[in-house]
Amino acid sequence: MEGLRTERLVLRRWVESDRALFHRLNHDAEIMRFFPMRMTRAEADATMDRWNADLDTDGMGFLAAMRLSDRRVIGVIGLSPVVEPVYEFAPSVQIGWRLLPEAQGQGLATEGARACLDHGFGRLALPEIVSQCVVENRASEAVMLRLGLRFRKTFDHPRVPRSHPHLLRHSLYGLRREDWLASG
């Protein structure tokens, strides 16, 4: 999965020089407004290391999205297995993205995620890919719809603390491989 390219992006493994930016992606209040927690620098470092290890283990993961025009990492886009039994849609593979505010609204999430779908359904022959977001996250929902994912249902996220009721309700979307093949 590492090295996926689009017209404007390359998706790559996280490197040491990305650590400060990775922390921003996981701590900044605006970026993380739909997440119940902000990561400390140590937590972000451990997550970055785990995501790179997942890439080695699973052949997929959440990757650094680097804009080709200026070689800047502008966010995270990728595929990741969902194996925890607390999720009723496990086992499955999810697609996700999170971009810096200055990179939002330019179609970059859709572009990078489309490359991930092509890889997941084409090379990996996954039967289905899902995505989820807080129901109020209209921007992520719009990306899911542009990608051809279809609404499945709403659910209360099992990992969101009840102390964050505004983040509890999530929308689940999905796309089956046969639908992806038929659209293409």
PDB file of C-alpha atoms in Angstrom:
ATOM      1  CA  MET A   1       0.000   0.000   0.000  1.00  0.00           C
ATOM      2  CA  GLU A   2       2.895   2.325   0.741  1.00  0.00           C
ATOM      3  CA  GLY A   3       3.743   4.541  -2.214  1.00  0.00           C
ATOM      4  CA  LEU A   4       0.242   4.918  -3.662  1.00  0.00           C
ATOM      5  CA  ARG A   5       0.256   7.940  -5.990  1.00  0.00           C
ATOM      6  CA  THR A   6      -2.444  10.182  -7.305  1.00  0.00           C
ATOM      7  CA  GLU A   7      -2.245  13.291  -9.448  1.00  0.00           C
ATOM      8  CA  ARG A   8      -1.484  15.447  -6.388  1.00  0.00           C
ATOM      9  CA  LEU A   9      -0.503  13.071  -3.580  1.00  0.00           C
ATOM     10  CA  VAL A  10       1.744  10.244  -2.567  1.00  0.00           C
ATOM     11  CA  LEU A  11       0.749   8.099   0.401  1.00  0.00           C
ATOM     12  CA  ARG A  12       3.784   6.916   2.299  1.00  0.00           C
ATOM     13  CA  ARG A  13       5.053   5.504   5.568  1.00  0.00           C
ATOM     14  CA  TRP A  14       5.532   7.949   8.434  1.00  0.00           C
ATOM     15  CA  VAL A  15       9.155   9.054   8.959  1.00  0.00           C
ATOM     16  CA  GLU A  16      10.986  10.628  11.900  1.00  0.00           C
ATOM     17  CA  SER A  17      10.711  14.143  10.491  1.00  0.00           C
ATOM     18  CA  ASP A  18       6.888  13.789  10.522  1.00  0.00           C
ATOM     19  CA  ARG A  19       6.598  13.490  14.311  1.00  0.00           C
ATOM     20  CA  ALA A  20       5.726  17.138  15.077  1.00  0.00           C
ATOM     21  CA  LEU A  21       3.130  17.266  12.318  1.00  0.00           C
ATOM     22  CA  PHE A  22       1.707  13.884  13.367  1.00  0.00           C
ATOM     23  CA  HIS A  23       1.298  15.249  16.895  1.00  0.00           C
ATOM     24  CA  ARG A  24      -0.555  18.282  15.483  1.00  0.00           C
ATOM     25  CA  LEU A  25      -2.887  15.981  13.506  1.00  0.00           C
ATOM     26  CA  ASN A  26      -3.734  14.164  16.745  1.00  0.00           C
ATOM     27  CA  HIS A  27      -3.809  17.072  19.199  1.00  0.00           C
ATOM     28  CA  ASP A  28      -5.033  20.243  17.461  1.00  0.00           C
ATOM     29  CA  ALA A  29      -8.549  21.130  18.698  1.00  0.00           C
ATOM     30  CA  GLU A  30      -9.867  22.069  15.243  1.00  0.00           C
ATOM     31  CA  ILE A  31      -8.549  18.920  13.568  1.00  0.00           C
ATOM     32  CA  MET A  32      -9.715  16.672  16.406  1.00  0.00           C
ATOM     33  CA  ARG A  33     -13.137  18.287  16.956  1.00  0.00           C
ATOM     34  CA  PHE A  34     -14.900  15.000  16.116  1.00  0.00           C
ATOM     35  CA  PHE A  35     -12.671  12.880  18.397  1.00  0.00           C
ATOM     36  CA  PRO A  36     -13.104  12.569  22.174  1.00  0.00           C
ATOM     37  CA  MET A  37      -9.431  12.843  23.051  1.00  0.00           C
ATOM     38  CA  ARG A  38      -6.295  14.769  22.141  1.00  0.00           C
ATOM     39  CA  MET A  39      -3.046  12.819  22.089  1.00  0.00           C
ATOM     40  CA  THR A  40       0.008  13.855  24.025  1.00  0.00           C
ATOM     41  CA  ARG A  41       3.287  13.905  22.128  1.00  0.00           C
ATOM     42  CA  ALA A  42       4.210  10.506  23.609  1.00  0.00           C
ATOM     43  CA  GLU A  43       0.842   9.021  22.625  1.00  0.00           C
ATOM     44  CA  ALA A  44       1.161  10.427  19.096  1.00  0.00           C
ATOM     45  CA  ASP A  45       4.694   9.023  18.769  1.00  0.00           C
ATOM     46  CA  ALA A  46       3.492   5.585  19.898  1.00  0.00           C
ATOM     47  CA  THR A  47       0.556   5.720  17.471  1.00  0.00           C
ATOM     48  CA  MET A  48       2.802   6.703  14.569  1.00  0.00           C
ATOM     49  CA  ASP A  49       5.125   3.801  15.378  1.00  0.00           C
ATOM     50  CA  ARG A  50       2.147   1.422  15.637  1.00  0.00           C
ATOM     51  CA  TRP A  51       0.739   2.582  12.293  1.00  0.00           C
ATOM     52  CA  ASN A  52       4.084   1.899  10.622  1.00  0.00           C
ATOM     53  CA  ALA A  53       4.215  -1.534  12.270  1.00  0.00           C
ATOM     54  CA  ASP A  54       0.651  -2.230  11.101  1.00  0.00           C
ATOM     55  CA  LEU A  55       1.777  -1.497   7.558  1.00  0.00           C
ATOM     56  CA  ASP A  56       4.485  -4.147   7.911  1.00  0.00           C
ATOM     57  CA  THR A  57       2.128  -6.668   9.539  1.00  0.00           C
ATOM     58  CA  ASP A  58      -1.137  -6.139   7.659  1.00  0.00           C
ATOM     59  CA  GLY A  59       0.059  -4.701   4.357  1.00  0.00           C
ATOM     60  CA  MET A  60      -2.187  -1.702   4.932  1.00  0.00           C
ATOM     61  CA  GLY A  61      -2.430   1.197   7.317  1.00  0.00           C
ATOM     62  CA  PHE A  62      -3.023   4.882   7.834  1.00  0.00           C
ATOM     63  CA  LEU A  63      -0.350   6.644   5.791  1.00  0.00           C
ATOM     64  CA  ALA A  64       1.148  10.110   5.550  1.00  0.00           C
ATOM     65  CA  ALA A  65      -0.522  12.004   2.702  1.00  0.00           C
ATOM     66  CA  MET A  66       2.211  14.075   1.086  1.00  0.00           C
ATOM     67  CA  ARG A  67       1.265  16.771  -1.413  1.00  0.00           C
ATOM     68  CA  LEU A  68       3.485  16.448  -4.479  1.00  0.00           C
ATOM     69  CA  SER A  69       3.530  20.160  -5.351  1.00  0.00           C
ATOM     70  CA  ASP A  70       5.455  21.141  -2.208  1.00  0.00           C
ATOM     71  CA  ARG A  71       6.388  17.743  -0.667  1.00  0.00           C
ATOM     72  CA  ARG A  72       4.477  18.662   2.538  1.00  0.00           C
ATOM     73  CA  VAL A  73       2.542  16.119   4.558  1.00  0.00           C
ATOM     74  CA  ILE A  74      -0.995  17.457   4.747  1.00  0.00           C
ATOM     75  CA  GLY A  75      -2.714  14.647   6.637  1.00  0.00           C
ATOM     76  CA  VAL A  76      -3.405  10.967   6.994  1.00  0.00           C
ATOM     77  CA  ILE A  77      -5.288   8.693   4.581  1.00  0.00           C
ATOM     78  CA  GLY A  78      -5.451   4.914   4.511  1.00  0.00           C
ATOM     79  CA  LEU A  79      -7.000   1.537   5.119  1.00  0.00           C
ATOM     80  CA  SER A  80      -6.927  -0.353   8.400  1.00  0.00           C
ATOM     81  CA  PRO A  81      -8.346  -3.668   9.623  1.00  0.00           C
ATOM     82  CA  VAL A  82     -11.161  -3.479  12.181  1.00  0.00           C
ATOM     83  CA  VAL A  83     -10.771  -6.570  14.340  1.00  0.00           C
ATOM     84  CA  GLU A  84     -11.965  -5.560  17.791  1.00  0.00           C
ATOM     85  CA  PRO A  85     -15.176  -7.441  18.601  1.00  0.00           C
ATOM     86  CA  VAL A  86     -16.687  -4.316  20.235  1.00  0.00           C
ATOM     87  CA  TYR A  87     -17.484  -3.183  16.684  1.00  0.00           C
ATOM     88  CA  GLU A  88     -20.427  -5.067  15.242  1.00  0.00           C
ATOM     89  CA  PHE A  89     -18.979  -4.546  11.743  1.00  0.00           C
ATOM     90  CA  ALA A  90     -15.769  -6.398  12.688  1.00  0.00           C
ATOM     91  CA  PRO A  91     -13.962  -8.057  11.133  1.00  0.00           C
ATOM     92  CA  SER A  92     -13.713  -5.630   8.257  1.00  0.00           C
ATOM     93  CA  VAL A  93     -11.418  -3.021   6.740  1.00  0.00           C
ATOM     94  CA  GLN A  94     -12.063   0.670   7.216  1.00  0.00           C
ATOM     95  CA  ILE A  95     -10.979   3.629   5.155  1.00  0.00           C
ATOM     96  CA  GLY A  96     -10.242   6.932   6.838  1.00  0.00           C
ATOM     97  CA  TRP A  97      -8.661  10.350   6.473  1.00  0.00           C
ATOM     98  CA  ARG A  98      -7.832  13.439   8.488  1.00  0.00           C
ATOM     99  CA  LEU A  99      -6.318  16.557   6.911  1.00  0.00           C
ATOM    100  CA  LEU A 100      -4.787  19.777   8.159  1.00  0.00           C
ATOM    101  CA  PRO A 101      -7.291  22.671   7.981  1.00  0.00           C
ATOM    102  CA  GLU A 102      -5.262  24.390   5.261  1.00  0.00           C
ATOM    103  CA  ALA A 103      -5.556  21.273   3.052  1.00  0.00           C
ATOM    104  CA  GLN A 104      -9.306  20.748   3.483  1.00  0.00           C
ATOM    105  CA  GLY A 105     -11.897  21.582   0.841  1.00  0.00           C
ATOM    106  CA  GLN A 106      -9.597  20.850  -2.113  1.00  0.00           C
ATOM    107  CA  GLY A 107     -10.656  17.289  -2.924  1.00  0.00           C
ATOM    108  CA  LEU A 108      -7.446  15.809  -1.509  1.00  0.00           C
ATOM    109  CA  ALA A 109      -9.173  13.445   0.933  1.00  0.00           C
ATOM    110  CA  THR A 110     -11.369  12.101  -1.860  1.00  0.00           C
ATOM    111  CA  GLU A 111      -8.406  11.755  -4.217  1.00  0.00           C
ATOM    112  CA  GLY A 112      -6.249   9.883  -1.714  1.00  0.00           C
ATOM    113  CA  ALA A 113      -9.102   7.728  -0.455  1.00  0.00           C
ATOM    114  CA  ARG A 114     -10.031   6.758  -4.023  1.00  0.00           C
ATOM    115  CA  ALA A 115      -6.477   5.445  -4.499  1.00  0.00           C
ATOM    116  CA  CYS A 116      -6.899   3.424  -1.291  1.00  0.00           C
ATOM    117  CA  LEU A 117     -10.201   1.979  -2.529  1.00  0.00           C
ATOM    118  CA  ASP A 118      -8.564   1.042  -5.844  1.00  0.00           C
ATOM    119  CA  HIS A 119      -5.758  -0.691  -3.951  1.00  0.00           C
ATOM    120  CA  GLY A 120      -8.088  -2.397  -1.475  1.00  0.00           C
ATOM    121  CA  PHE A 121     -10.546  -3.702  -4.041  1.00  0.00           C
ATOM    122  CA  GLY A 122      -8.062  -4.213  -6.866  1.00  0.00           C
ATOM    123  CA  ARG A 123      -4.797  -5.501  -5.476  1.00  0.00           C
ATOM    124  CA  LEU A 124      -6.044  -6.816  -2.121  1.00  0.00           C
ATOM    125  CA  ALA A 125      -9.435  -8.038  -3.459  1.00  0.00           C
ATOM    126  CA  LEU A 126     -11.171  -7.036  -0.231  1.00  0.00           C
ATOM    127  CA  PRO A 127     -14.863  -7.979  -0.242  1.00  0.00           C
ATOM    128  CA  GLU A 128     -15.959  -4.732   1.436  1.00  0.00           C
ATOM    129  CA  ILE A 129     -14.571  -1.483   2.847  1.00  0.00           C
ATOM    130  CA  VAL A 130     -16.380   0.551   5.514  1.00  0.00           C
ATOM    131  CA  SER A 131     -16.035   4.037   6.928  1.00  0.00           C
ATOM    132  CA  GLN A 132     -17.514   5.796   9.920  1.00  0.00           C
ATOM    133  CA  CYS A 133     -17.831   9.336  11.235  1.00  0.00           C
ATOM    134  CA  VAL A 134     -19.659  11.342  13.862  1.00  0.00           C
ATOM    135  CA  VAL A 135     -23.105  12.085  12.417  1.00  0.00           C
ATOM    136  CA  GLU A 136     -22.427  15.852  12.475  1.00  0.00           C
ATOM    137  CA  ASN A 137     -19.208  15.448  10.451  1.00  0.00           C
ATOM    138  CA  ARG A 138     -20.747  16.492   7.140  1.00  0.00           C
ATOM    139  CA  ALA A 139     -17.370  16.965   5.421  1.00  0.00           C
ATOM    140  CA  SER A 140     -16.333  13.332   5.981  1.00  0.00           C
ATOM    141  CA  GLU A 141     -19.787  12.143   5.060  1.00  0.00           C
ATOM    142  CA  ALA A 142     -19.537  14.081   1.778  1.00  0.00           C
ATOM    143  CA  VAL A 143     -16.220  12.348   1.003  1.00  0.00           C
ATOM    144  CA  MET A 144     -17.829   8.953   1.665  1.00  0.00           C
ATOM    145  CA  LEU A 145     -20.653   9.768  -0.747  1.00  0.00           C
ATOM    146  CA  ARG A 146     -18.250  11.028  -3.449  1.00  0.00           C
ATOM    147  CA  LEU A 147     -16.368   7.729  -3.116  1.00  0.00           C
ATOM    148  CA  GLY A 148     -19.553   5.762  -3.715  1.00  0.00           C
ATOM    149  CA  LEU A 149     -19.913   4.416  -0.180  1.00  0.00           C
ATOM    150  CA  ARG A 150     -23.498   3.804   0.867  1.00  0.00           C
ATOM    151  CA  PHE A 151     -25.118   4.623   4.178  1.00  0.00           C
ATOM    152  CA  ARG A 152     -25.639   1.521   6.321  1.00  0.00           C
ATOM    153  CA  LYS A 153     -26.843   2.791   9.700  1.00  0.00           C
ATOM    154  CA  THR A 154     -26.155   4.952  12.723  1.00  0.00           C
ATOM    155  CA  PHE A 155     -24.699   3.503  15.915  1.00  0.00           C
ATOM    156  CA  ASP A 156     -23.286   4.547  19.262  1.00  0.00           C
ATOM    157  CA  HIS A 157     -19.510   4.263  19.030  1.00  0.00           C
ATOM    158  CA  PRO A 158     -18.346   1.775  21.678  1.00  0.00           C
ATOM    159  CA  ARG A 159     -15.043   3.601  22.308  1.00  0.00           C
ATOM    160  CA  VAL A 160     -16.483   7.090  22.826  1.00  0.00           C
ATOM    161  CA  PRO A 161     -16.871   7.919  26.522  1.00  0.00           C
ATOM    162  CA  ARG A 162     -20.393   8.821  27.618  1.00  0.00           C
ATOM    163  CA  SER A 163     -18.902  12.113  28.853  1.00  0.00           C
ATOM    164  CA  HIS A 164     -18.815  13.185  25.163  1.00  0.00           C
ATOM    165  CA  PRO A 165     -22.474  12.657  24.136  1.00  0.00           C
ATOM    166  CA  HIS A 166     -22.149  14.937  21.089  1.00  0.00           C
ATOM    167  CA  LEU A 167     -19.520  12.521  19.654  1.00  0.00           C
ATOM    168  CA  LEU A 168     -21.265   9.265  20.521  1.00  0.00           C
ATOM    169  CA  ARG A 169     -23.563   8.838  17.512  1.00  0.00           C
ATOM    170  CA  HIS A 170     -21.783   7.684  14.343  1.00  0.00           C
ATOM    171  CA  SER A 171     -22.815   6.956  10.768  1.00  0.00           C
ATOM    172  CA  LEU A 172     -21.538   3.785   9.125  1.00  0.00           C
ATOM    173  CA  TYR A 173     -21.011   3.659   5.363  1.00  0.00           C
ATOM    174  CA  GLY A 174     -19.745   0.816   3.220  1.00  0.00           C
ATOM    175  CA  LEU A 175     -18.917  -0.280  -0.299  1.00  0.00           C
ATOM    176  CA  ARG A 176     -18.815  -3.843  -1.566  1.00  0.00           C
ATOM    177  CA  ARG A 177     -16.202  -4.931  -4.100  1.00  0.00           C
ATOM    178  CA  GLU A 178     -18.805  -5.995  -6.657  1.00  0.00           C
ATOM    179  CA  ASP A 179     -20.369  -2.506  -6.531  1.00  0.00           C
ATOM    180  CA  TRP A 180     -16.934  -0.919  -6.935  1.00  0.00           C
ATOM    181  CA  LEU A 181     -16.236  -3.189  -9.943  1.00  0.00           C
ATOM    182  CA  ALA A 182     -19.626  -2.363 -11.493  1.00  0.00           C
ATOM    183  CA  SER A 183     -19.013   1.390 -11.148  1.00  0.00           C
ATOM    184  CA  GLY A 184     -15.722   1.360 -12.858  1.00  0.00           C
TER     185      GLY A 184
END
